[in-house]
Amino acid sequence: MICYQLPGVLWLPVLADRWVVLAIVFGFTFLLPSLGTGALYWFGHVDSLLLRERAQRPLPLLLATFSFGTAAAVLYQPSVFDPLLYRLMTGMTLAVFLTFLISLRWKISAHAVGVGGALGLLLLFHLMVPSAASLWALLSMVLLAGGVLSARLALNAHTPAQAWAGLSLGLGIVAGMSLGLWLRL
């Protein structure tokens, strides 16, 4: 969405080369964590790929933290990639790491953390560069976030507190990083 749907948000890479960003993000945020979790299952370190139990979550979340952090390092090339991409990936890495830390003691909803971060980011973009596209993206994300939280509750995967805490953590990371960048200016 950031690469193709929100005009004026990214300057680099040029539109024709943004597939590279998608490949990096897909590889480091989906493919590697999925393969790593599959390997953990294969070798008996987790007993299910669903990771329903809190005790099953730390290793996959730690693996995801390192994978997301590597993506942030790859995207930290200001002459090739817009600095926004590195900052976004750094925020996502922080979100996964905090989810890992919290999961050591309590089962927070990682799904809610993700949609909370996306919702916060789209809200920020809409406030910074208001447009019809950003408004529709924001409204769509509100509906998606509601759907994700409802699904987590309907599946009995989380309590309401775990779902709302996850959403709050995602929103809070975006707010905190935005404030931090704003204060640096």
PDB file of C-alpha atoms in Angstrom:
ATOM      1  CA  MET A   1       0.000   0.000   0.000  1.00  0.00           C
ATOM      2  CA  ILE A   2       2.783   2.421   0.906  1.00  0.00           C
ATOM      3  CA  CYS A   3       4.695   1.634  -2.287  1.00  0.00           C
ATOM      4  CA  TYR A   4       1.808   1.924  -4.724  1.00  0.00           C
ATOM      5  CA  GLN A   5      -1.381   3.384  -3.248  1.00  0.00           C
ATOM      6  CA  LEU A   6      -0.420   6.464  -1.249  1.00  0.00           C
ATOM      7  CA  PRO A   7       0.969   9.152  -3.564  1.00  0.00           C
ATOM      8  CA  GLY A   8       3.833  11.301  -2.330  1.00  0.00           C
ATOM      9  CA  VAL A   9       4.753   9.127   0.652  1.00  0.00           C
ATOM     10  CA  LEU A  10       7.885   7.507  -0.847  1.00  0.00           C
ATOM     11  CA  TRP A  11      10.523   9.110  -3.048  1.00  0.00           C
ATOM     12  CA  LEU A  12      12.935   6.184  -3.455  1.00  0.00           C
ATOM     13  CA  PRO A  13      13.036   3.789  -5.151  1.00  0.00           C
ATOM     14  CA  VAL A  14      11.252   5.026  -8.233  1.00  0.00           C
ATOM     15  CA  LEU A  15       7.893   3.422  -8.960  1.00  0.00           C
ATOM     16  CA  ALA A  16       9.250   0.885 -11.461  1.00  0.00           C
ATOM     17  CA  ASP A  17      11.764  -0.471  -8.933  1.00  0.00           C
ATOM     18  CA  ARG A  18       9.490  -0.759  -5.894  1.00  0.00           C
ATOM     19  CA  TRP A  19       9.077  -4.493  -6.460  1.00  0.00           C
ATOM     20  CA  VAL A  20      12.502  -4.797  -4.781  1.00  0.00           C
ATOM     21  CA  VAL A  21      11.027  -3.348  -1.579  1.00  0.00           C
ATOM     22  CA  LEU A  22       8.155  -5.824  -1.757  1.00  0.00           C
ATOM     23  CA  ALA A  23      10.580  -8.718  -2.284  1.00  0.00           C
ATOM     24  CA  ILE A  24      12.709  -7.680   0.698  1.00  0.00           C
ATOM     25  CA  VAL A  25       9.686  -7.218   2.954  1.00  0.00           C
ATOM     26  CA  PHE A  26       8.089 -10.501   1.822  1.00  0.00           C
ATOM     27  CA  GLY A  27      11.317 -12.445   2.278  1.00  0.00           C
ATOM     28  CA  PHE A  28      12.232 -11.115   5.701  1.00  0.00           C
ATOM     29  CA  THR A  29       8.797 -10.654   7.269  1.00  0.00           C
ATOM     30  CA  PHE A  30       6.913 -13.664   5.896  1.00  0.00           C
ATOM     31  CA  LEU A  31       9.097 -16.237   4.179  1.00  0.00           C
ATOM     32  CA  LEU A  32      11.988 -16.492   6.662  1.00  0.00           C
ATOM     33  CA  PRO A  33       9.838 -16.401   9.825  1.00  0.00           C
ATOM     34  CA  SER A  34       7.469 -18.994   8.297  1.00  0.00           C
ATOM     35  CA  LEU A  35      10.296 -21.304   7.286  1.00  0.00           C
ATOM     36  CA  GLY A  36      11.979 -20.787  10.662  1.00  0.00           C
ATOM     37  CA  THR A  37       8.797 -21.623  12.568  1.00  0.00           C
ATOM     38  CA  GLY A  38       8.352 -24.663  10.333  1.00  0.00           C
ATOM     39  CA  ALA A  39      11.885 -25.750  11.184  1.00  0.00           C
ATOM     40  CA  LEU A  40      11.200 -25.254  14.892  1.00  0.00           C
ATOM     41  CA  TYR A  41       8.142 -27.490  14.496  1.00  0.00           C
ATOM     42  CA  TRP A  42      10.082 -30.065  12.465  1.00  0.00           C
ATOM     43  CA  PHE A  43      12.785 -30.316  15.137  1.00  0.00           C
ATOM     44  CA  GLY A  44      10.278 -30.464  17.989  1.00  0.00           C
ATOM     45  CA  HIS A  45      10.888 -27.058  19.579  1.00  0.00           C
ATOM     46  CA  VAL A  46       7.211 -26.128  19.127  1.00  0.00           C
ATOM     47  CA  ASP A  47       4.388 -28.652  19.102  1.00  0.00           C
ATOM     48  CA  SER A  48       2.055 -26.790  16.725  1.00  0.00           C
ATOM     49  CA  LEU A  49       2.331 -24.239  13.950  1.00  0.00           C
ATOM     50  CA  LEU A  50      -0.686 -22.436  15.434  1.00  0.00           C
ATOM     51  CA  LEU A  51       1.324 -21.372  18.524  1.00  0.00           C
ATOM     52  CA  ARG A  52      -1.830 -21.218  20.642  1.00  0.00           C
ATOM     53  CA  GLU A  53       0.023 -21.615  23.939  1.00  0.00           C
ATOM     54  CA  ARG A  54       2.049 -18.721  25.303  1.00  0.00           C
ATOM     55  CA  ALA A  55       4.974 -21.045  25.997  1.00  0.00           C
ATOM     56  CA  GLN A  56       5.201 -21.889  22.269  1.00  0.00           C
ATOM     57  CA  ARG A  57       5.601 -18.274  21.138  1.00  0.00           C
ATOM     58  CA  PRO A  58       9.011 -17.003  22.342  1.00  0.00           C
ATOM     59  CA  LEU A  59      11.293 -18.814  19.871  1.00  0.00           C
ATOM     60  CA  PRO A  60       9.237 -17.963  16.759  1.00  0.00           C
ATOM     61  CA  LEU A  61       8.861 -14.354  17.918  1.00  0.00           C
ATOM     62  CA  LEU A  62      12.587 -14.065  18.615  1.00  0.00           C
ATOM     63  CA  LEU A  63      13.324 -15.519  15.176  1.00  0.00           C
ATOM     64  CA  ALA A  64      10.892 -13.008  13.636  1.00  0.00           C
ATOM     65  CA  THR A  65      12.557 -10.163  15.554  1.00  0.00           C
ATOM     66  CA  PHE A  66      15.945 -11.009  14.046  1.00  0.00           C
ATOM     67  CA  SER A  67      14.433 -11.430  10.593  1.00  0.00           C
ATOM     68  CA  PHE A  68      12.588  -8.087  10.747  1.00  0.00           C
ATOM     69  CA  GLY A  69      15.750  -6.430  12.104  1.00  0.00           C
ATOM     70  CA  THR A  70      17.734  -7.792   9.169  1.00  0.00           C
ATOM     71  CA  ALA A  71      15.159  -6.316   6.786  1.00  0.00           C
ATOM     72  CA  ALA A  72      15.571  -2.947   8.529  1.00  0.00           C
ATOM     73  CA  ALA A  73      19.349  -3.199   8.069  1.00  0.00           C
ATOM     74  CA  VAL A  74      18.957  -4.048   4.377  1.00  0.00           C
ATOM     75  CA  LEU A  75      16.603  -1.083   3.879  1.00  0.00           C
ATOM     76  CA  TYR A  76      19.024   1.297   5.615  1.00  0.00           C
ATOM     77  CA  GLN A  77      20.520   2.588   2.376  1.00  0.00           C
ATOM     78  CA  PRO A  78      19.417   6.232   2.055  1.00  0.00           C
ATOM     79  CA  SER A  79      20.711   6.553  -1.508  1.00  0.00           C
ATOM     80  CA  VAL A  80      18.645   3.543  -2.630  1.00  0.00           C
ATOM     81  CA  PHE A  81      15.604   3.408  -0.317  1.00  0.00           C
ATOM     82  CA  ASP A  82      13.501   6.175   1.173  1.00  0.00           C
ATOM     83  CA  PRO A  83      14.401   6.551   4.896  1.00  0.00           C
ATOM     84  CA  LEU A  84      10.728   6.011   5.712  1.00  0.00           C
ATOM     85  CA  LEU A  85      11.104   2.333   4.748  1.00  0.00           C
ATOM     86  CA  TYR A  86      13.927   1.783   7.239  1.00  0.00           C
ATOM     87  CA  ARG A  87      11.959   3.573   9.952  1.00  0.00           C
ATOM     88  CA  LEU A  88       8.847   1.515   9.259  1.00  0.00           C
ATOM     89  CA  MET A  89      10.792  -1.722   9.431  1.00  0.00           C
ATOM     90  CA  THR A  90      12.510  -0.580  12.624  1.00  0.00           C
ATOM     91  CA  GLY A  91       9.081   0.076  14.161  1.00  0.00           C
ATOM     92  CA  MET A  92       7.901  -3.364  13.086  1.00  0.00           C
ATOM     93  CA  THR A  93      11.010  -4.924  14.579  1.00  0.00           C
ATOM     94  CA  LEU A  94      10.337  -3.110  17.847  1.00  0.00           C
ATOM     95  CA  ALA A  95       6.711  -4.302  17.785  1.00  0.00           C
ATOM     96  CA  VAL A  96       7.727  -7.930  17.327  1.00  0.00           C
ATOM     97  CA  PHE A  97      10.436  -7.649  19.983  1.00  0.00           C
ATOM     98  CA  LEU A  98       8.045  -6.130  22.530  1.00  0.00           C
ATOM     99  CA  THR A  99       5.502  -8.828  21.667  1.00  0.00           C
ATOM    100  CA  PHE A 100       8.243 -11.378  22.357  1.00  0.00           C
ATOM    101  CA  LEU A 101       9.078  -9.796  25.722  1.00  0.00           C
ATOM    102  CA  ILE A 102       5.443  -9.542  26.786  1.00  0.00           C
ATOM    103  CA  SER A 103       4.802 -13.116  25.646  1.00  0.00           C
ATOM    104  CA  LEU A 104       7.374 -14.370  28.114  1.00  0.00           C
ATOM    105  CA  ARG A 105       4.808 -13.581  30.852  1.00  0.00           C
ATOM    106  CA  TRP A 106       1.458 -12.968  29.158  1.00  0.00           C
ATOM    107  CA  LYS A 107      -0.223 -13.860  25.874  1.00  0.00           C
ATOM    108  CA  ILE A 108      -0.730 -10.585  24.009  1.00  0.00           C
ATOM    109  CA  SER A 109      -2.342 -10.724  20.562  1.00  0.00           C
ATOM    110  CA  ALA A 110       0.397 -10.427  17.942  1.00  0.00           C
ATOM    111  CA  HIS A 111      -2.293 -10.091  15.257  1.00  0.00           C
ATOM    112  CA  ALA A 112      -3.713  -7.077  17.101  1.00  0.00           C
ATOM    113  CA  VAL A 113      -0.223  -5.564  17.447  1.00  0.00           C
ATOM    114  CA  GLY A 114       0.166  -5.779  13.673  1.00  0.00           C
ATOM    115  CA  VAL A 115      -3.181  -4.245  12.766  1.00  0.00           C
ATOM    116  CA  GLY A 116      -2.723  -1.607  15.484  1.00  0.00           C
ATOM    117  CA  GLY A 117       0.574  -0.571  13.926  1.00  0.00           C
ATOM    118  CA  ALA A 118      -0.930  -0.495  10.438  1.00  0.00           C
ATOM    119  CA  LEU A 119      -3.916   1.503  11.682  1.00  0.00           C
ATOM    120  CA  GLY A 120      -1.664   3.995  13.459  1.00  0.00           C
ATOM    121  CA  LEU A 121       0.536   4.355  10.407  1.00  0.00           C
ATOM    122  CA  LEU A 122      -2.372   4.982   8.048  1.00  0.00           C
ATOM    123  CA  LEU A 123      -3.833   7.486  10.509  1.00  0.00           C
ATOM    124  CA  LEU A 124      -0.482   9.295  10.611  1.00  0.00           C
ATOM    125  CA  PHE A 125      -0.196   9.339   6.821  1.00  0.00           C
ATOM    126  CA  HIS A 126      -3.725  10.677   6.502  1.00  0.00           C
ATOM    127  CA  LEU A 127      -2.995  13.439   9.012  1.00  0.00           C
ATOM    128  CA  MET A 128       0.254  14.368   7.249  1.00  0.00           C
ATOM    129  CA  VAL A 129      -0.924  14.092   3.632  1.00  0.00           C
ATOM    130  CA  PRO A 130      -4.727  14.101   3.604  1.00  0.00           C
ATOM    131  CA  SER A 131      -6.191  12.647   0.427  1.00  0.00           C
ATOM    132  CA  ALA A 132      -9.115  10.538  -0.677  1.00  0.00           C
ATOM    133  CA  ALA A 133      -6.734   7.576  -1.075  1.00  0.00           C
ATOM    134  CA  SER A 134      -5.393   7.891   2.469  1.00  0.00           C
ATOM    135  CA  LEU A 135      -8.902   8.294   3.888  1.00  0.00           C
ATOM    136  CA  TRP A 136     -10.140   5.136   2.140  1.00  0.00           C
ATOM    137  CA  ALA A 137      -7.032   3.257   3.273  1.00  0.00           C
ATOM    138  CA  LEU A 138      -7.624   4.416   6.853  1.00  0.00           C
ATOM    139  CA  LEU A 139     -11.309   3.471   6.828  1.00  0.00           C
ATOM    140  CA  SER A 140     -10.465   0.082   5.326  1.00  0.00           C
ATOM    141  CA  MET A 141      -7.892  -0.511   8.053  1.00  0.00           C
ATOM    142  CA  VAL A 142     -10.403   0.391  10.774  1.00  0.00           C
ATOM    143  CA  LEU A 143     -12.710  -2.305   9.382  1.00  0.00           C
ATOM    144  CA  LEU A 144      -9.855  -4.781   9.031  1.00  0.00           C
ATOM    145  CA  ALA A 145      -8.675  -4.127  12.596  1.00  0.00           C
ATOM    146  CA  GLY A 146     -12.207  -4.665  13.893  1.00  0.00           C
ATOM    147  CA  GLY A 147     -12.431  -7.886  11.908  1.00  0.00           C
ATOM    148  CA  VAL A 148      -9.097  -9.180  13.183  1.00  0.00           C
ATOM    149  CA  LEU A 149      -9.898  -8.436  16.826  1.00  0.00           C
ATOM    150  CA  SER A 150     -13.353  -9.960  16.450  1.00  0.00           C
ATOM    151  CA  ALA A 151     -11.887 -13.079  14.839  1.00  0.00           C
ATOM    152  CA  ARG A 152      -9.281 -13.524  17.588  1.00  0.00           C
ATOM    153  CA  LEU A 153     -12.041 -13.302  20.183  1.00  0.00           C
ATOM    154  CA  ALA A 154     -14.466 -15.557  18.272  1.00  0.00           C
ATOM    155  CA  LEU A 155     -11.753 -18.212  17.924  1.00  0.00           C
ATOM    156  CA  ASN A 156     -11.065 -17.993  21.665  1.00  0.00           C
ATOM    157  CA  ALA A 157      -7.438 -17.339  20.780  1.00  0.00           C
ATOM    158  CA  HIS A 158      -7.336 -14.322  23.118  1.00  0.00           C
ATOM    159  CA  THR A 159      -9.230 -12.555  25.832  1.00  0.00           C
ATOM    160  CA  PRO A 160     -10.542  -9.042  25.181  1.00  0.00           C
ATOM    161  CA  ALA A 161      -7.703  -7.649  27.307  1.00  0.00           C
ATOM    162  CA  GLN A 162      -5.077  -9.449  25.191  1.00  0.00           C
ATOM    163  CA  ALA A 163      -6.642  -8.213  21.952  1.00  0.00           C
ATOM    164  CA  TRP A 164      -6.999  -4.599  23.123  1.00  0.00           C
ATOM    165  CA  ALA A 165      -3.485  -4.628  24.601  1.00  0.00           C
ATOM    166  CA  GLY A 166      -2.117  -5.769  21.260  1.00  0.00           C
ATOM    167  CA  LEU A 167      -3.992  -3.061  19.369  1.00  0.00           C
ATOM    168  CA  SER A 168      -2.791  -0.462  21.889  1.00  0.00           C
ATOM    169  CA  LEU A 169       0.807  -1.635  21.626  1.00  0.00           C
ATOM    170  CA  GLY A 170       0.748  -1.322  17.829  1.00  0.00           C
ATOM    171  CA  LEU A 171      -0.812   2.139  17.973  1.00  0.00           C
ATOM    172  CA  GLY A 172       1.574   3.171  20.756  1.00  0.00           C
ATOM    173  CA  ILE A 173       4.696   2.178  18.843  1.00  0.00           C
ATOM    174  CA  VAL A 174       3.615   4.270  15.848  1.00  0.00           C
ATOM    175  CA  ALA A 175       2.770   7.213  18.119  1.00  0.00           C
ATOM    176  CA  GLY A 176       6.021   6.899  20.056  1.00  0.00           C
ATOM    177  CA  MET A 177       8.232   6.616  17.005  1.00  0.00           C
ATOM    178  CA  SER A 178       6.413   9.488  15.294  1.00  0.00           C
ATOM    179  CA  LEU A 179       6.839  11.684  18.342  1.00  0.00           C
ATOM    180  CA  GLY A 180      10.489  10.694  18.581  1.00  0.00           C
ATOM    181  CA  LEU A 181      11.128  11.609  14.946  1.00  0.00           C
ATOM    182  CA  TRP A 182       9.181  14.849  15.323  1.00  0.00           C
ATOM    183  CA  LEU A 183      11.178  15.839  18.426  1.00  0.00           C
ATOM    184  CA  ARG A 184      14.434  15.131  16.564  1.00  0.00           C
ATOM    185  CA  LEU A 185      13.490  17.662  13.912  1.00  0.00           C
TER     186      LEU A 185
END
